[in-house]
PDB file of C-alpha atoms in Angstrom:
ATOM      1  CA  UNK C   1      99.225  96.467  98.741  1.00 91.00           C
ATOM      2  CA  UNK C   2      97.627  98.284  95.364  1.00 92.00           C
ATOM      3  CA  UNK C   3      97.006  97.161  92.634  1.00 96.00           C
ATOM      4  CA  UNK C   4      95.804  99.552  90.250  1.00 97.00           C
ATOM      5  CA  UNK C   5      95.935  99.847  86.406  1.00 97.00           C
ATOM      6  CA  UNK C   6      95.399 103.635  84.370  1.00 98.00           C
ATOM      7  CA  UNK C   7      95.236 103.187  80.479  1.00 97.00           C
ATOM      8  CA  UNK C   8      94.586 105.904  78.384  1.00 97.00           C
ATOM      9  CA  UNK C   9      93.442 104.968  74.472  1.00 96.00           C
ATOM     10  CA  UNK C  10      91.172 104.021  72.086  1.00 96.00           C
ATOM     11  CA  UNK C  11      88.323 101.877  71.817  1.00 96.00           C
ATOM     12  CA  UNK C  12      89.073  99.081  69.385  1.00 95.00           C
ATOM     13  CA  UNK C  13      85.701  97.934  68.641  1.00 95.00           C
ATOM     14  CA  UNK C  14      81.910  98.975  69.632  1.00 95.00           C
ATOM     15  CA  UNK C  15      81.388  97.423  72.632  1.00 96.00           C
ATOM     16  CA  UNK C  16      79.617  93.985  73.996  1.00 96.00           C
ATOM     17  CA  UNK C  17      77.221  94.416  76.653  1.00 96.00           C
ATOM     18  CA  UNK C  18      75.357  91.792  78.559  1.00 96.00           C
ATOM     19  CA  UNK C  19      73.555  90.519  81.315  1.00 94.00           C
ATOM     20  CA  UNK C  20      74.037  87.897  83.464  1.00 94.00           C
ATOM     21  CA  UNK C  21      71.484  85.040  84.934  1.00 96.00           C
ATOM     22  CA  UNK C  22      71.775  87.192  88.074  1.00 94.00           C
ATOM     23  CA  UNK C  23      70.619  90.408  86.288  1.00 94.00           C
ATOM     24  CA  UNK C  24      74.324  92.198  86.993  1.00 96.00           C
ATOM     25  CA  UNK C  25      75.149  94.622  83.748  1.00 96.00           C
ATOM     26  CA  UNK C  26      78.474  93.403  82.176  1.00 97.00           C
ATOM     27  CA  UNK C  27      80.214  95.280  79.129  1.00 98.00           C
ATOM     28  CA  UNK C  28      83.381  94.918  77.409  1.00 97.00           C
ATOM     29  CA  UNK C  29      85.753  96.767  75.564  1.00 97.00           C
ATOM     30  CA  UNK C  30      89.209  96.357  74.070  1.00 97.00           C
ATOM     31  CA  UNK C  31      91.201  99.836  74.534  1.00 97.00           C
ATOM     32  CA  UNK C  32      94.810 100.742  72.316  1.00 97.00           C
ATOM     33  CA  UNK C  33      97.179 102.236  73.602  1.00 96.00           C
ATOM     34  CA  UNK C  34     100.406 103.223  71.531  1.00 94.00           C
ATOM     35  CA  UNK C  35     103.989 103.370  72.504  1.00 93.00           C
ATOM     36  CA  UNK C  36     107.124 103.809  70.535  1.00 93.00           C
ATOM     37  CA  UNK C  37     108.690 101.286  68.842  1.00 93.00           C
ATOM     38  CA  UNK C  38     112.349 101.036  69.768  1.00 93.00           C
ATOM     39  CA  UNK C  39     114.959  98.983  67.259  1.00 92.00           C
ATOM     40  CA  UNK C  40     117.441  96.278  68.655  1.00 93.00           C
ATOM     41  CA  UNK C  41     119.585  98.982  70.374  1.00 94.00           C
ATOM     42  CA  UNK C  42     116.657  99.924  72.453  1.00 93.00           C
ATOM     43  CA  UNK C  43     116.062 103.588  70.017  1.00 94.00           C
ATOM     44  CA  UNK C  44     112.762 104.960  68.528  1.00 95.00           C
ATOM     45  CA  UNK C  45     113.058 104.982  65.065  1.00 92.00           C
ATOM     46  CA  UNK C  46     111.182 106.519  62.135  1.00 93.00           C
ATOM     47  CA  UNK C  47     108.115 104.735  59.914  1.00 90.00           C
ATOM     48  CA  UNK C  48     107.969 105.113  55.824  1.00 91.00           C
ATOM     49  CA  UNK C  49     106.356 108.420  56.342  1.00 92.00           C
ATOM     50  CA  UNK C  50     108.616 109.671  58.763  1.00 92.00           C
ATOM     51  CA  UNK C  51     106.509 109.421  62.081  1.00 92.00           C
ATOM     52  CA  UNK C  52     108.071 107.808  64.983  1.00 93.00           C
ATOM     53  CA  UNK C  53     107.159 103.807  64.381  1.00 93.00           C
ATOM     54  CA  UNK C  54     104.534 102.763  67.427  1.00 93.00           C
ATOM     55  CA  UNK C  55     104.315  99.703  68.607  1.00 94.00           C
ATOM     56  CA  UNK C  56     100.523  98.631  69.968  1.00 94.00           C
ATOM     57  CA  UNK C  57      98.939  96.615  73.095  1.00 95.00           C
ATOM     58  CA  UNK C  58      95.187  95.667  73.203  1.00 96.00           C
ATOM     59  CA  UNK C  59      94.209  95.775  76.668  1.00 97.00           C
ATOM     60  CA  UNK C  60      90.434  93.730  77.416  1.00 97.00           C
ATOM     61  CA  UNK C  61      88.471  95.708  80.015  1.00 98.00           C
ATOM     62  CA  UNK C  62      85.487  94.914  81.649  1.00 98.00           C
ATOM     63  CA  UNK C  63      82.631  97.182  83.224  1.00 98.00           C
ATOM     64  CA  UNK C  64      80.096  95.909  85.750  1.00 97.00           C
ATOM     65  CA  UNK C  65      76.301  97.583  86.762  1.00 96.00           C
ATOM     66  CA  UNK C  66      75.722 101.359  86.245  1.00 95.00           C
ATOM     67  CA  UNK C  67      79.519 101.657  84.787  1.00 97.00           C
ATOM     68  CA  UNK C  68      78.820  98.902  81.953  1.00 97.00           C
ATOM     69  CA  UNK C  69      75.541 100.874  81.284  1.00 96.00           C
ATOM     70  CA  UNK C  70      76.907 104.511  80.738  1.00 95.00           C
ATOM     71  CA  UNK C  71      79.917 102.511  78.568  1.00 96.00           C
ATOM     72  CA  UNK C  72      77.724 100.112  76.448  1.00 95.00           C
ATOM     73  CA  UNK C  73      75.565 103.152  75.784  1.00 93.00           C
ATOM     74  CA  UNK C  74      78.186 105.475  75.184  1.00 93.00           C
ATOM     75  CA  UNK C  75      81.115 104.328  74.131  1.00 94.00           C
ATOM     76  CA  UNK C  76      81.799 104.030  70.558  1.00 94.00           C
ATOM     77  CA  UNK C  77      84.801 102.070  68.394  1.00 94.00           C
ATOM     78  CA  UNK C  78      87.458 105.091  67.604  1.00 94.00           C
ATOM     79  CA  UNK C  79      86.541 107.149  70.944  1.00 95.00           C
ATOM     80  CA  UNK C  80      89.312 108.149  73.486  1.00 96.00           C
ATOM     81  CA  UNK C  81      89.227 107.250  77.006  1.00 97.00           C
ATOM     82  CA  UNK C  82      90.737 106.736  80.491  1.00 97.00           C
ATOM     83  CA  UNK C  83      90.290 103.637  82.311  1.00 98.00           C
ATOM     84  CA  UNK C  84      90.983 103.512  85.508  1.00 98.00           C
ATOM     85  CA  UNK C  85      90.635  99.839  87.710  1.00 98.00           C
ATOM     86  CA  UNK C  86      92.596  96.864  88.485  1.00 98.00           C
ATOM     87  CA  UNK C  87      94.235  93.869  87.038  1.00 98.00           C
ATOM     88  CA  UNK C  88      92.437  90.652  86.968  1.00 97.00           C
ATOM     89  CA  UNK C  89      94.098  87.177  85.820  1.00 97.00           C
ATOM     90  CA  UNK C  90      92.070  84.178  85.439  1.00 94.00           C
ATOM     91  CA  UNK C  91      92.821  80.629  84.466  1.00 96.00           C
ATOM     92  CA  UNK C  92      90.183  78.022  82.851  1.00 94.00           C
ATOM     93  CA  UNK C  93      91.021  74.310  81.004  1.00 96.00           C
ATOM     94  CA  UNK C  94      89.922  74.814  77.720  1.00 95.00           C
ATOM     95  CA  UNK C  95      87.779  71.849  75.845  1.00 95.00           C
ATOM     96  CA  UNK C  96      91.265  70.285  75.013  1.00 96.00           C
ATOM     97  CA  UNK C  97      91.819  69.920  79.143  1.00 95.00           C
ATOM     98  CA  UNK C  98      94.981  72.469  78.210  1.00 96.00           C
ATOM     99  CA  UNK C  99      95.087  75.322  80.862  1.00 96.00           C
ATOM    100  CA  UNK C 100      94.414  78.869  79.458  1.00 96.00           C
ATOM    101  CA  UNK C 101      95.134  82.505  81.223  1.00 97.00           C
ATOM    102  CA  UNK C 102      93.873  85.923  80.986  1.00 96.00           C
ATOM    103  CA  UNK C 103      94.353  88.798  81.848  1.00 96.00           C
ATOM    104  CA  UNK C 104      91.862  92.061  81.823  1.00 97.00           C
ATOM    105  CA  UNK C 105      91.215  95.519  83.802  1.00 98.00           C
ATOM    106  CA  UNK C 106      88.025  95.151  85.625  1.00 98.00           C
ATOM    107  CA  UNK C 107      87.069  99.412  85.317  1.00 98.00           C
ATOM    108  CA  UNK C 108      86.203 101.382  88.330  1.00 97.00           C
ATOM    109  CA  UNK C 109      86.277 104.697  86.066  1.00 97.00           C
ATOM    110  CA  UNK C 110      85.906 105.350  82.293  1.00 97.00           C
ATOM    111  CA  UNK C 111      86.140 109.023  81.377  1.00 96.00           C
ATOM    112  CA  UNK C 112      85.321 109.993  78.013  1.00 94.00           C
ATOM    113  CA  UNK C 113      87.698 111.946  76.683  1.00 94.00           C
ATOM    114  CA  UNK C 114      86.179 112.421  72.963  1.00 88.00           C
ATOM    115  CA  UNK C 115      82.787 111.411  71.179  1.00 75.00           C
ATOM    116  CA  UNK C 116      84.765 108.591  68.998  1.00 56.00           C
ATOM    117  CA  UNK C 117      84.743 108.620  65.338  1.00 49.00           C
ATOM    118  CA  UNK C 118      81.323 109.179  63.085  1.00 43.00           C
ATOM    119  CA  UNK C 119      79.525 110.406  66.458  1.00 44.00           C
ATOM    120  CA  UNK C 120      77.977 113.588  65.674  1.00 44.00           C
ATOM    121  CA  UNK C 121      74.700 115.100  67.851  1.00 50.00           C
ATOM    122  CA  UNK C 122      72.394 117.625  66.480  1.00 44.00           C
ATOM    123  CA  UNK C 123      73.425 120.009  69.493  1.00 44.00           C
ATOM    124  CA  UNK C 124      76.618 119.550  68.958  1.00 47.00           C
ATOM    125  CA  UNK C 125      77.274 123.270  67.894  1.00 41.00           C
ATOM    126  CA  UNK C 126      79.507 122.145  64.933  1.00 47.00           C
ATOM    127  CA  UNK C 127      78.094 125.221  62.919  1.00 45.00           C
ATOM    128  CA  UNK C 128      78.816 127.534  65.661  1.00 41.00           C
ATOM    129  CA  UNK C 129      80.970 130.415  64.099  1.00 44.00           C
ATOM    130  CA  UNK C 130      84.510 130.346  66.411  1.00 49.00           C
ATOM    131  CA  UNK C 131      85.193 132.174  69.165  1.00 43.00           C
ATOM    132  CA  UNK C 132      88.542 134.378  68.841  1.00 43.00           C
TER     133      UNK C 132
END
């Protein structure tokens, strides 16, 4: 049996790294991902300004150890990446005693696949002349 998640998108917010009692590393992020919206006849269909309308999911995904520190270090809000890892569900009682679920990709792999928005390095060779 597999269970195994891919989710390519952006980060939604800067992300929130911790550490536990225990010392373990912990970050979170919340990736986008787009998809096309369809009407009630199941077609895409055309926004005000003439893009195909997009309909988006907010997916919560969690890094542990060496992976949550490259990703709390690295990862801005607006950046593009792959995540690759598994689904996890939990279930708590809330301080109401009414029974909540979850549901979040524990990461195995984050590739970064831009440097997010407002990131710009020094070295970054953005006054390079181009190459032809």
């Amino acid at each position: 049996m597999t269970n195994i998640a891919i989710l390519t998108g952006r980060i939604a917010r800067d992300p929130d790294t911790r550490e536990t009692k225990g010392g373990t590393n912990v970050t979170g992020i919340t990736v986008v991902t787009d998809r096309p919206a369809r009407d009630k006849d199941g077609k895409t269909y055309k926004d005000e300004n003439g893009y195909t309308a997009k309909e988006s999911e907010f997916h919560r995904v969690t890094c542990f150890n060496g992976l949550a520190k490259t990703v709390g270090q690295y990862c801005i809000k607006g950046q593009l990446v792959s995540v690759q890892g598994r689904i996890h569900y939990t279930q708590w009682e809330d301080k109401d005693g009414v029974t909540r679920y979850g549901t979040e990709i524990l990461a195995d792999k984050v590739d970064f696949l831009s440097r997010g928005s407002g990131s710009i390095d020094e070295n970054d060779n953005t006054d390079a002349p181009e190459i032809d």
